CSV table of C-alpha atoms in Angstrom, one decimal:
chain,number,residue,atom,x,y,z
A,1,GLN,CA,-123.1,3.7,119.4
A,2,GLU,CA,-122.1,2.1,116.2
A,3,LEU,CA,-120.6,3.4,112.9
A,4,HIS,CA,-120.6,1.2,109.8
A,5,LEU,CA,-118.2,2.3,107.1
A,6,SER,CA,-118.0,0.6,103.7
A,7,ALA,CA,-115.4,1.3,101.1
A,8,PRO,CA,-114.3,-0.6,98.0
A,9,THR,CA,-110.9,-2.1,98.6
A,10,ASP,CA,-108.9,-4.9,97.2
A,11,ARG,CA,-107.1,-5.4,100.5
A,12,LEU,CA,-110.1,-6.8,102.4
A,13,PRO,CA,-111.4,-10.1,101.1
A,14,GLU,CA,-115.1,-10.6,100.4
A,15,GLY,CA,-117.0,-11.6,103.6
A,16,VAL,CA,-114.4,-10.3,106.0
A,17,VAL,CA,-115.5,-7.4,108.3
A,18,LEU,CA,-113.1,-5.6,110.6
A,19,ILE,CA,-114.6,-4.5,113.9
A,20,ASP,CA,-112.7,-2.0,116.0
A,21,THR,CA,-114.0,-2.2,119.5
A,22,PRO,CA,-112.7,0.9,121.4
A,23,GLY,CA,-113.4,0.8,125.1
A,24,VAL,CA,-112.1,-2.7,125.9
A,25,ASN,CA,-109.2,-1.4,127.9
A,26,THR,CA,-110.7,1.8,129.3
A,27,ALA,CA,-111.8,2.7,132.8
A,28,ASN,CA,-115.4,3.3,131.6
A,29,GLN,CA,-117.4,0.1,132.5
A,30,GLU,CA,-120.2,0.9,130.1
A,31,ASN,CA,-117.8,1.2,127.2
A,32,ARG,CA,-116.0,-2.1,128.2
A,33,ASP,CA,-119.4,-3.9,128.5
A,34,ARG,CA,-120.5,-2.6,125.0
A,35,ALA,CA,-117.2,-3.7,123.4
A,36,TRP,CA,-117.3,-7.1,125.0
A,37,ARG,CA,-120.9,-7.7,123.9
A,38,ALA,CA,-119.8,-6.9,120.3
A,39,ILE,CA,-116.8,-9.2,120.5
A,40,GLN,CA,-118.6,-12.1,122.1
A,41,SER,CA,-121.5,-12.0,119.6
A,42,GLN,CA,-119.7,-11.1,116.4
A,43,ALA,CA,-115.9,-11.9,116.5
A,44,ASP,CA,-114.6,-14.9,114.6
A,45,ALA,CA,-111.0,-14.0,115.3
A,46,CYS,CA,-108.9,-11.5,117.4
A,47,MET,CA,-106.3,-9.5,115.5
A,48,LEU,CA,-104.1,-7.4,117.7
A,49,VAL,CA,-102.0,-4.9,115.8
A,50,CYS,CA,-98.9,-3.6,117.7
A,51,ASP,CA,-95.5,-2.1,117.1
A,52,LEU,CA,-92.7,-4.7,116.7
A,53,ALA,CA,-90.5,-2.9,119.3
A,54,GLN,CA,-93.1,-1.7,121.8
A,55,PRO,CA,-94.2,-3.6,124.9
A,56,LEU,CA,-97.9,-4.1,125.5
A,57,SER,CA,-99.7,-1.9,128.0
A,58,GLU,CA,-101.1,-3.7,131.1
A,59,SER,CA,-104.7,-3.1,129.9
A,60,THR,CA,-104.0,-4.6,126.5
A,61,GLN,CA,-102.4,-7.6,128.3
A,62,GLN,CA,-105.5,-8.0,130.4
A,63,PHE,CA,-107.8,-7.8,127.4
A,64,VAL,CA,-105.8,-10.6,125.6
A,65,ARG,CA,-106.1,-12.8,128.7
A,66,GLN,CA,-109.9,-12.3,128.7
A,67,ILE,CA,-110.4,-12.9,125.0
A,68,ARG,CA,-109.4,-16.6,125.4
A,69,GLU,CA,-113.0,-17.5,126.0
A,70,VAL,CA,-114.0,-16.0,122.6
A,71,THR,CA,-111.2,-17.0,120.3
A,72,PRO,CA,-108.6,-19.6,120.9
A,73,HIS,CA,-105.9,-17.9,118.9
A,74,ILE,CA,-104.6,-14.4,118.7
A,75,LEU,CA,-103.5,-13.0,115.4
A,76,LEU,CA,-100.6,-10.8,116.3
A,77,VAL,CA,-99.8,-8.4,113.6
A,78,LEU,CA,-96.4,-6.8,114.3
A,79,THR,CA,-96.0,-3.4,112.5
A,80,LYS,CA,-93.0,-1.2,111.8
A,81,LEU,CA,-91.3,-4.1,110.0
A,82,ASP,CA,-89.8,-1.5,107.6
A,83,ALA,CA,-87.7,-0.1,110.5
A,84,ALA,CA,-86.4,-3.6,111.3
A,85,LEU,CA,-85.6,-4.2,107.6
A,86,LEU,CA,-83.8,-0.8,107.4
A,87,GLY,CA,-81.8,-1.7,110.5
A,88,ALA,CA,-80.8,-5.0,108.9
A,89,GLU,CA,-79.8,-3.3,105.7
A,90,CYS,CA,-77.7,-0.7,107.6
A,91,ASP,CA,-76.0,-3.5,109.6
A,92,GLY,CA,-75.3,-5.6,106.5
A,93,GLY,CA,-77.4,-8.4,107.9
A,94,ASN,CA,-79.8,-10.8,106.2
A,95,ALA,CA,-83.2,-9.1,106.1
A,96,GLU,CA,-85.1,-12.4,106.0
A,97,GLN,CA,-83.3,-13.8,109.0
A,98,GLU,CA,-83.8,-10.5,110.9
A,99,VAL,CA,-87.5,-10.6,110.2
A,100,ALA,CA,-87.9,-14.2,111.2
A,101,GLU,CA,-86.0,-13.5,114.4
A,102,ALA,CA,-88.0,-10.3,115.1
A,103,VAL,CA,-91.3,-12.3,114.7
A,104,ARG,CA,-90.0,-15.1,116.9
A,105,VAL,CA,-88.9,-12.7,119.6
A,106,GLY,CA,-92.2,-10.8,119.3
A,107,ARG,CA,-94.3,-13.9,119.6
A,108,THR,CA,-92.3,-15.2,122.6
A,109,ARG,CA,-92.5,-11.8,124.4
A,110,PHE,CA,-96.2,-11.5,123.6
A,111,ALA,CA,-97.0,-15.0,124.8
A,112,ASP,CA,-95.1,-14.4,128.0
A,113,GLN,CA,-96.8,-11.1,128.6
A,114,VAL,CA,-100.4,-12.4,128.2
A,115,GLY,CA,-99.9,-15.9,129.7
A,116,ARG,CA,-100.6,-17.9,126.5
A,117,ALA,CA,-98.7,-20.7,124.9
A,118,GLU,CA,-96.6,-19.6,121.9
A,119,GLN,CA,-98.6,-22.0,119.6
A,120,GLU,CA,-101.8,-20.0,120.4
A,121,ILE,CA,-100.2,-16.9,118.9
A,122,LEU,CA,-100.2,-16.6,115.2
A,123,ALA,CA,-97.7,-13.9,114.4
A,124,PHE,CA,-97.3,-11.9,111.3
A,125,ALA,CA,-95.0,-8.9,110.5
A,126,VAL,CA,-95.9,-6.1,108.1
A,127,ALA,CA,-94.4,-2.9,106.7
A,128,ALA,CA,-97.5,-1.0,105.9
A,129,ARG,CA,-96.0,2.4,105.1
A,130,PRO,CA,-94.8,1.5,101.5
A,131,ALA,CA,-98.2,-0.1,100.7
A,132,LEU,CA,-100.1,2.9,102.1
A,133,LYS,CA,-98.0,5.3,100.1
A,134,GLN,CA,-99.1,3.2,97.0
A,135,SER,CA,-95.5,2.7,96.0
A,136,GLU,CA,-94.7,-0.5,94.1
A,137,GLY,CA,-91.7,-2.7,95.0
A,138,PRO,CA,-90.7,-5.6,97.1
A,139,ALA,CA,-92.0,-4.1,100.4
A,140,THR,CA,-95.5,-3.5,98.9
A,141,THR,CA,-95.5,-7.0,97.4
A,142,ALA,CA,-94.5,-8.5,100.7
A,143,PHE,CA,-97.2,-6.5,102.5
A,144,ARG,CA,-99.9,-7.8,100.2
A,145,ALA,CA,-98.7,-11.3,100.5
A,146,GLU,CA,-98.7,-11.1,104.3
A,147,LEU,CA,-102.1,-9.5,104.3
A,148,ALA,CA,-103.4,-12.4,102.2
A,149,ASN,CA,-101.9,-14.8,104.7
A,150,ILE,CA,-103.5,-13.0,107.6
A,151,PHE,CA,-106.9,-13.1,106.0
A,152,ALA,CA,-106.6,-16.8,105.1
A,153,VAL,CA,-106.0,-17.5,108.7
A,154,VAL,CA,-109.0,-15.3,109.7
A,155,GLN,CA,-111.2,-17.4,107.4
A,156,ALA,CA,-109.9,-20.6,109.0
A,157,GLU,CA,-110.4,-19.2,112.5
A,158,ARG,CA,-114.1,-18.8,111.8
A,159,SER,CA,-114.8,-22.5,112.2
A,160,ILE,CA,-112.8,-22.6,115.4
A,161,ALA,CA,-114.8,-19.6,116.7
A,162,VAL,CA,-118.1,-21.2,115.8
A,163,ALA,CA,-117.1,-24.4,117.6
A,164,ALA,CA,-116.0,-22.4,120.7
A,165,ARG,CA,-119.4,-20.6,120.7
A,166,CYS,CA,-121.2,-23.9,120.4
A,167,ALA,CA,-119.2,-25.3,123.3
A,168,ARG,CA,-120.0,-22.3,125.5
A,169,THR,CA,-123.7,-22.6,124.6
A,170,ILE,CA,-123.7,-26.3,125.5
A,171,GLN,CA,-121.9,-25.5,128.8
A,172,ASN,CA,-124.4,-22.8,129.6
A,173,VAL,CA,-127.4,-25.1,128.8
A,174,HIS,CA,-125.8,-27.9,130.9
A,175,ARG,CA,-125.2,-25.5,133.8
A,176,THR,CA,-128.7,-24.0,133.6
A,177,THR,CA,-130.3,-27.5,133.3
A,178,ALA,CA,-128.4,-28.7,136.4
A,179,GLU,CA,-129.4,-25.6,138.3
A,180,LYS,CA,-133.1,-26.1,137.3
A,181,ILE,CA,-132.9,-29.8,138.3
A,182,ALA,CA,-131.4,-28.9,141.6
A,183,HIS,CA,-134.1,-26.3,142.2
A,184,ALA,CA,-136.9,-28.7,141.2
A,185,GLU,CA,-135.5,-31.4,143.5
A,186,GLN,CA,-135.3,-28.9,146.3
A,187,GLU,CA,-138.9,-27.7,145.7
């Protein structure tokens, strides 16, 4: 049912736990229910990792629409930035402008696909391949900096998620109380 892995890493800040919830966008109802229970009870933020150039599947779009009740923002981590940078380099373009434009287009497309406002989408772009190969250089430095930005936002999202959970709890208590009062009056 669950597998907990721990490994020392300097890439994951103290106190941050990543939860991969397979089953959210599958046909198996039991898997979807299990994943949603984990998300609703444990998630402080939603980080969606997707290819910069690939469109989202319909099931992923549906998941992102549903997650609104759990977390008000989506952290969109666009990958394959190294390919975009290589394209800019080959075209003789400005890499920073190309990246900024790719992130803007990715955020806009994502917001349109999932029915959210662009300000609800916190977008980041990373080129993980150089960092995973343990090579040093500007791409690895940029990856580490963007990773630090992502986890800083995750830390900030915790308070928003706690407030959202409190609001849902208050709404549930209010609804339950109203139902009990109506039932008592009817009796």
